[in-house]
Tab-separated table of C-alpha atoms in Angstrom:
chain	number	residue	atom	x	y	z
A	1	UNK	CA	2.477	20.374	2.671
A	2	UNK	CA	2.171	18.993	-0.863
A	3	UNK	CA	1.124	15.503	-1.847
A	4	UNK	CA	1.702	13.603	-5.086
A	5	UNK	CA	0.566	10.188	-6.350
A	6	UNK	CA	3.547	8.121	-7.540
A	7	UNK	CA	2.840	5.267	-9.928
A	8	UNK	CA	5.512	2.585	-9.466
A	9	UNK	CA	4.195	-0.011	-11.926
A	10	UNK	CA	1.125	-2.076	-12.808
A	11	UNK	CA	0.740	-5.838	-12.690
A	12	UNK	CA	-1.969	-8.502	-12.672
A	13	UNK	CA	-3.250	-10.918	-10.030
A	14	UNK	CA	-5.749	-13.753	-10.021
A	15	UNK	CA	-9.220	-12.289	-9.613
A	16	UNK	CA	-10.444	-15.170	-7.476
A	17	UNK	CA	-7.564	-14.724	-5.040
A	18	UNK	CA	-8.283	-11.005	-4.852
A	19	UNK	CA	-11.965	-11.522	-3.998
A	20	UNK	CA	-11.922	-14.656	-1.862
A	21	UNK	CA	-15.376	-16.221	-1.508
A	22	UNK	CA	-17.136	-13.603	-3.671
A	23	UNK	CA	-18.266	-15.244	-6.956
A	24	UNK	CA	-16.673	-14.125	-10.202
A	25	UNK	CA	-20.092	-13.284	-11.642
A	26	UNK	CA	-20.247	-10.489	-9.063
A	27	UNK	CA	-16.672	-9.190	-8.793
A	28	UNK	CA	-16.073	-9.056	-12.533
A	29	UNK	CA	-18.604	-6.224	-12.789
A	30	UNK	CA	-16.090	-3.867	-11.179
A	31	UNK	CA	-12.828	-5.733	-11.881
A	32	UNK	CA	-13.102	-7.520	-15.244
A	33	UNK	CA	-10.732	-10.435	-15.734
A	34	UNK	CA	-8.811	-11.408	-18.842
A	35	UNK	CA	-8.790	-14.894	-20.391
A	36	UNK	CA	-6.391	-16.086	-17.653
A	37	UNK	CA	-8.700	-14.832	-14.887
A	38	UNK	CA	-6.242	-12.008	-14.076
A	39	UNK	CA	-7.327	-8.512	-13.053
A	40	UNK	CA	-5.496	-5.194	-13.303
A	41	UNK	CA	-3.590	-4.121	-10.195
A	42	UNK	CA	-1.600	-0.945	-9.498
A	43	UNK	CA	1.253	-0.241	-7.126
A	44	UNK	CA	0.551	3.416	-6.367
A	45	UNK	CA	2.700	5.132	-3.789
A	46	UNK	CA	2.132	8.503	-2.177
A	47	UNK	CA	4.767	11.218	-1.812
A	48	UNK	CA	4.357	13.759	0.997
A	49	UNK	CA	6.432	16.939	0.853
A	50	UNK	CA	6.308	18.476	4.316
A	51	UNK	CA	8.892	21.131	5.128
A	52	UNK	CA	12.335	19.588	4.759
A	53	UNK	CA	10.923	16.041	4.760
A	54	UNK	CA	10.019	14.068	1.671
A	55	UNK	CA	8.083	10.968	2.745
A	56	UNK	CA	7.338	8.119	0.360
A	57	UNK	CA	4.528	5.746	1.361
A	58	UNK	CA	5.341	2.279	-0.035
A	59	UNK	CA	7.613	1.581	-2.991
A	60	UNK	CA	6.031	-1.042	-5.229
A	61	UNK	CA	7.829	-4.308	-5.966
A	62	UNK	CA	10.915	-2.827	-7.628
A	63	UNK	CA	12.796	-4.439	-10.507
A	64	UNK	CA	15.541	-6.554	-8.958
A	65	UNK	CA	13.801	-9.936	-9.023
A	66	UNK	CA	14.301	-12.582	-11.712
A	67	UNK	CA	12.330	-12.876	-14.940
A	68	UNK	CA	10.809	-16.061	-13.501
A	69	UNK	CA	9.561	-14.132	-10.460
A	70	UNK	CA	8.025	-11.360	-12.545
A	71	UNK	CA	6.538	-13.985	-14.848
A	72	UNK	CA	3.965	-14.664	-12.140
A	73	UNK	CA	2.741	-11.061	-12.042
A	74	UNK	CA	2.381	-10.035	-15.685
A	75	UNK	CA	3.628	-6.471	-15.408
A	76	UNK	CA	2.073	-4.052	-17.869
A	77	UNK	CA	2.257	-0.341	-18.710
A	78	UNK	CA	5.153	2.110	-18.629
A	79	UNK	CA	5.155	3.262	-15.002
A	80	UNK	CA	8.228	3.053	-12.794
A	81	UNK	CA	9.188	4.887	-9.641
A	82	UNK	CA	12.107	6.829	-11.115
A	83	UNK	CA	10.186	8.280	-14.040
A	84	UNK	CA	7.206	9.058	-11.798
A	85	UNK	CA	9.417	10.934	-9.323
A	86	UNK	CA	11.148	12.745	-12.167
A	87	UNK	CA	7.817	14.011	-13.524
A	88	UNK	CA	7.162	15.849	-10.265
A	89	UNK	CA	10.712	17.140	-9.946
A	90	UNK	CA	12.283	14.672	-7.521
A	91	UNK	CA	14.878	11.920	-7.421
A	92	UNK	CA	15.039	8.881	-5.156
A	93	UNK	CA	18.050	10.427	-3.386
A	94	UNK	CA	15.784	13.296	-2.259
A	95	UNK	CA	13.587	10.965	-0.195
A	96	UNK	CA	14.114	11.432	3.557
A	97	UNK	CA	11.668	8.786	4.805
A	98	UNK	CA	10.134	5.616	3.360
A	99	UNK	CA	7.019	4.588	5.270
A	100	UNK	CA	6.091	0.963	4.615
A	101	UNK	CA	2.478	0.010	5.267
A	102	UNK	CA	3.678	-3.594	5.496
A	103	UNK	CA	6.495	-5.732	4.152
A	104	UNK	CA	4.872	-7.861	1.455
A	105	UNK	CA	7.086	-7.648	-1.633
A	106	UNK	CA	4.635	-5.584	-3.713
A	107	UNK	CA	4.759	-2.848	-1.055
A	108	UNK	CA	8.429	-2.812	-0.096
A	109	UNK	CA	10.405	-4.505	-2.897
A	110	UNK	CA	11.358	-1.179	-4.432
A	111	UNK	CA	13.039	-0.117	-1.189
A	112	UNK	CA	16.000	-2.401	-1.930
A	113	UNK	CA	18.006	-2.682	-5.142
A	114	UNK	CA	20.708	-4.923	-6.559
A	115	UNK	CA	23.982	-3.066	-6.986
A	116	UNK	CA	25.716	-4.596	-9.996
A	117	UNK	CA	29.048	-2.943	-9.230
A	118	UNK	CA	29.143	-4.098	-5.622
A	119	UNK	CA	27.299	-7.353	-6.342
A	120	UNK	CA	24.961	-7.036	-3.411
A	121	UNK	CA	21.602	-5.791	-2.180
A	122	UNK	CA	21.441	-2.271	-0.813
A	123	UNK	CA	18.829	0.401	0.020
A	124	UNK	CA	17.446	2.065	-3.090
A	125	UNK	CA	16.904	5.273	-1.083
A	126	UNK	CA	20.330	5.947	0.368
A	127	UNK	CA	19.348	9.067	2.327
A	128	UNK	CA	16.063	7.782	3.772
A	129	UNK	CA	14.958	6.259	7.016
A	130	UNK	CA	12.771	3.177	6.566
A	131	UNK	CA	9.744	2.960	8.866
A	132	UNK	CA	8.005	-0.237	9.956
A	133	UNK	CA	6.884	-1.365	13.424
A	134	UNK	CA	8.441	-3.951	15.713
A	135	UNK	CA	5.533	-6.392	15.749
A	136	UNK	CA	5.224	-6.452	11.988
A	137	UNK	CA	8.997	-6.699	11.527
A	138	UNK	CA	9.084	-9.822	13.729
A	139	UNK	CA	6.086	-11.216	11.834
A	140	UNK	CA	7.860	-10.639	8.515
A	141	UNK	CA	11.296	-11.924	9.483
A	142	UNK	CA	9.875	-15.030	11.172
A	143	UNK	CA	7.122	-15.685	8.635
A	144	UNK	CA	4.268	-18.158	8.845
A	145	UNK	CA	3.973	-20.653	5.956
A	146	UNK	CA	1.009	-18.778	4.451
A	147	UNK	CA	2.903	-15.524	4.009
A	148	UNK	CA	6.458	-16.790	3.605
A	149	UNK	CA	6.456	-16.266	-0.172
A	150	UNK	CA	5.471	-12.612	0.322
A	151	UNK	CA	8.193	-11.739	2.853
A	152	UNK	CA	11.480	-11.891	0.930
A	153	UNK	CA	14.706	-11.727	2.912
A	154	UNK	CA	16.415	-9.654	0.225
A	155	UNK	CA	13.781	-6.961	0.793
A	156	UNK	CA	14.168	-6.936	4.575
A	157	UNK	CA	17.652	-7.701	5.833
A	158	UNK	CA	19.412	-4.906	3.876
A	159	UNK	CA	17.170	-2.341	5.601
A	160	UNK	CA	18.355	-3.570	8.969
A	161	UNK	CA	22.003	-4.010	8.018
A	162	UNK	CA	22.160	-0.491	6.573
A	163	UNK	CA	21.160	1.061	9.908
A	164	UNK	CA	18.304	2.877	8.170
A	165	UNK	CA	15.476	0.851	9.756
A	166	UNK	CA	13.236	2.581	12.315
A	167	UNK	CA	10.139	1.429	14.184
A	168	UNK	CA	6.861	3.222	14.832
A	169	UNK	CA	5.630	2.631	18.391
A	170	UNK	CA	2.163	1.140	18.055
A	171	UNK	CA	1.531	1.273	21.864
A	172	UNK	CA	-1.132	-1.436	21.630
A	173	UNK	CA	-3.658	1.014	20.183
A	174	UNK	CA	-5.684	0.739	17.005
A	175	UNK	CA	-4.976	4.339	16.161
A	176	UNK	CA	-1.881	6.454	16.731
A	177	UNK	CA	-1.975	10.230	16.667
A	178	UNK	CA	0.999	12.469	16.007
A	179	UNK	CA	3.394	9.831	14.704
A	180	UNK	CA	7.054	10.754	14.136
A	181	UNK	CA	6.132	11.406	10.510
A	182	UNK	CA	3.428	13.940	11.305
A	183	UNK	CA	0.359	11.974	10.245
A	184	UNK	CA	-2.062	9.597	11.939
A	185	UNK	CA	-1.669	5.840	11.560
A	186	UNK	CA	-4.378	3.208	11.718
A	187	UNK	CA	-3.101	-0.250	12.695
A	188	UNK	CA	-5.010	-3.211	11.237
A	189	UNK	CA	-4.316	-6.911	11.737
A	190	UNK	CA	-6.615	-8.792	9.369
A	191	UNK	CA	-4.431	-8.770	6.262
A	192	UNK	CA	-1.172	-9.193	8.152
A	193	UNK	CA	0.093	-8.323	11.630
A	194	UNK	CA	0.096	-4.543	12.262
A	195	UNK	CA	-0.388	-3.196	8.758
A	196	UNK	CA	-0.109	0.605	9.036
A	197	UNK	CA	-2.493	2.896	7.140
A	198	UNK	CA	-1.602	6.622	7.015
A	199	UNK	CA	-4.325	9.227	7.385
A	200	UNK	CA	-3.904	12.996	7.207
A	201	UNK	CA	-5.497	16.334	6.503
A	202	UNK	CA	-4.709	17.962	3.179
A	203	UNK	CA	-6.388	21.069	1.772
A	204	UNK	CA	-9.262	20.735	4.266
A	205	UNK	CA	-9.910	17.122	3.327
A	206	UNK	CA	-9.071	13.839	5.045
A	207	UNK	CA	-7.089	11.366	2.939
A	208	UNK	CA	-6.898	7.735	4.050
A	209	UNK	CA	-4.335	5.525	2.313
A	210	UNK	CA	-6.141	2.190	2.378
A	211	UNK	CA	-3.403	-0.167	1.055
A	212	UNK	CA	-4.608	-3.780	1.425
A	213	UNK	CA	-7.573	-3.100	3.700
A	214	UNK	CA	-9.547	-2.036	0.600
A	215	UNK	CA	-7.432	-2.764	-2.475
A	216	UNK	CA	-9.838	-1.477	-5.152
A	217	UNK	CA	-13.219	0.198	-5.525
A	218	UNK	CA	-14.622	-3.277	-6.090
A	219	UNK	CA	-13.615	-4.253	-2.543
A	220	UNK	CA	-15.743	-1.657	-0.746
A	221	UNK	CA	-18.676	-3.943	0.247
A	222	UNK	CA	-17.978	-5.409	3.664
A	223	UNK	CA	-17.770	-9.146	2.751
A	224	UNK	CA	-15.429	-8.503	-0.207
A	225	UNK	CA	-12.222	-9.555	1.513
A	226	UNK	CA	-9.132	-10.666	-0.374
A	227	UNK	CA	-8.057	-14.296	-0.219
A	228	UNK	CA	-4.559	-13.276	0.880
A	229	UNK	CA	-5.766	-12.026	4.279
A	230	UNK	CA	-4.472	-14.089	7.199
A	231	UNK	CA	-7.457	-13.258	9.431
A	232	UNK	CA	-10.464	-12.439	7.214
A	233	UNK	CA	-12.969	-12.136	10.066
A	234	UNK	CA	-10.744	-9.566	11.754
A	235	UNK	CA	-10.463	-7.755	8.423
A	236	UNK	CA	-14.241	-7.486	8.290
A	237	UNK	CA	-14.414	-6.004	11.786
A	238	UNK	CA	-11.664	-3.488	11.020
A	239	UNK	CA	-13.156	-2.695	7.652
A	240	UNK	CA	-16.661	-2.093	9.048
A	241	UNK	CA	-15.310	0.400	11.579
A	242	UNK	CA	-13.288	2.186	8.940
A	243	UNK	CA	-16.058	2.276	6.311
A	244	UNK	CA	-18.531	3.821	8.725
A	245	UNK	CA	-16.019	6.455	9.841
A	246	UNK	CA	-15.065	7.202	6.257
A	247	UNK	CA	-18.678	7.616	5.098
A	248	UNK	CA	-19.676	9.730	8.103
A	249	UNK	CA	-16.643	12.010	7.854
A	250	UNK	CA	-16.320	12.191	4.066
A	251	UNK	CA	-12.843	10.671	3.880
A	252	UNK	CA	-11.129	10.467	0.526
A	253	UNK	CA	-9.845	6.907	0.103
A	254	UNK	CA	-6.514	6.750	-1.727
A	255	UNK	CA	-6.118	3.421	-3.528
A	256	UNK	CA	-2.754	1.745	-3.779
A	257	UNK	CA	-3.913	-1.200	-5.879
A	258	UNK	CA	-6.782	0.095	-8.030
A	259	UNK	CA	-5.246	0.529	-11.479
A	260	UNK	CA	-8.161	2.624	-12.752
A	261	UNK	CA	-9.301	4.696	-9.754
A	262	UNK	CA	-7.076	6.852	-7.563
A	263	UNK	CA	-9.574	8.234	-5.041
A	264	UNK	CA	-13.154	7.782	-3.945
A	265	UNK	CA	-15.677	8.878	-1.351
A	266	UNK	CA	-18.295	6.686	0.322
A	267	UNK	CA	-21.956	6.915	1.339
A	268	UNK	CA	-24.333	5.063	3.620
A	269	UNK	CA	-27.098	3.094	1.879
A	270	UNK	CA	-29.732	0.592	2.959
A	271	UNK	CA	-27.222	-2.122	1.925
A	272	UNK	CA	-24.408	-0.652	3.980
A	273	UNK	CA	-21.551	1.612	2.980
A	274	UNK	CA	-21.110	1.882	-0.762
A	275	UNK	CA	-19.163	3.867	-3.336
A	276	UNK	CA	-20.201	7.502	-3.678
A	277	UNK	CA	-17.880	9.052	-6.286
A	278	UNK	CA	-14.509	8.303	-7.857
A	279	UNK	CA	-11.929	10.965	-8.650
A	280	UNK	CA	-8.478	11.472	-10.006
A	281	UNK	CA	-6.083	13.143	-7.599
A	282	UNK	CA	-5.899	16.250	-9.805
A	283	UNK	CA	-9.690	16.625	-9.866
A	284	UNK	CA	-9.782	17.010	-6.101
A	285	UNK	CA	-6.511	18.693	-5.180
A	286	UNK	CA	-5.263	20.686	-8.183
């Protein structure tokens, strides 16, 4: 097995929305805001090369939306999924599986592209199976008013119509071992229904892809819950369980949304679980 970080593009979000009830005077210490109160956000995918399978975890938001749409997110930097794959010797047509932690547009938008020649939406990974789970798919395709703007039909329906959509069986458990993709999956419901967080062993270390459970290093303290969560009290319960396990077992947290930190470890303190060390992926695994 080989694993690679894949930077799909950076953007900005409102710092207050990203930290909920936590005051700016506190959160800006770790996530400084610009003059518009926006903080740096990444869309960092993970590529897993395992035998004849090439599994991409999340895809970023893609580039098919309108200039007006992207005007809300202030994209910055030079990253895109094609150039990032090319740097490690792959092409999007090589991808066999796209595992989607959840179906908010910044996690799955890059899975679907606009085909100018055929004037329609189509899968951007023509040889891949797309993986979600049935409960989350229903949640996304019949959205509540709070999340409706994050679940875009053009990101979802083409997956289904292509025949490439597959479901992970969650079996009503919080944790699934030996998934069809060969890694463990933690199901969490605070951010959205049945978000799926991959966890696996790599070079004698445990990597946990934390997606929107812990978006950045600044979100490690237990009450630091993002304003986008649909069930923040459930997030705190799920997060407390995970943080304690991660600190006790020396997990390496892989950040999807931290634009300046790829990995970290945690430690127990008299104030609860806190940051131990931050690392680049190469520092730990190369």
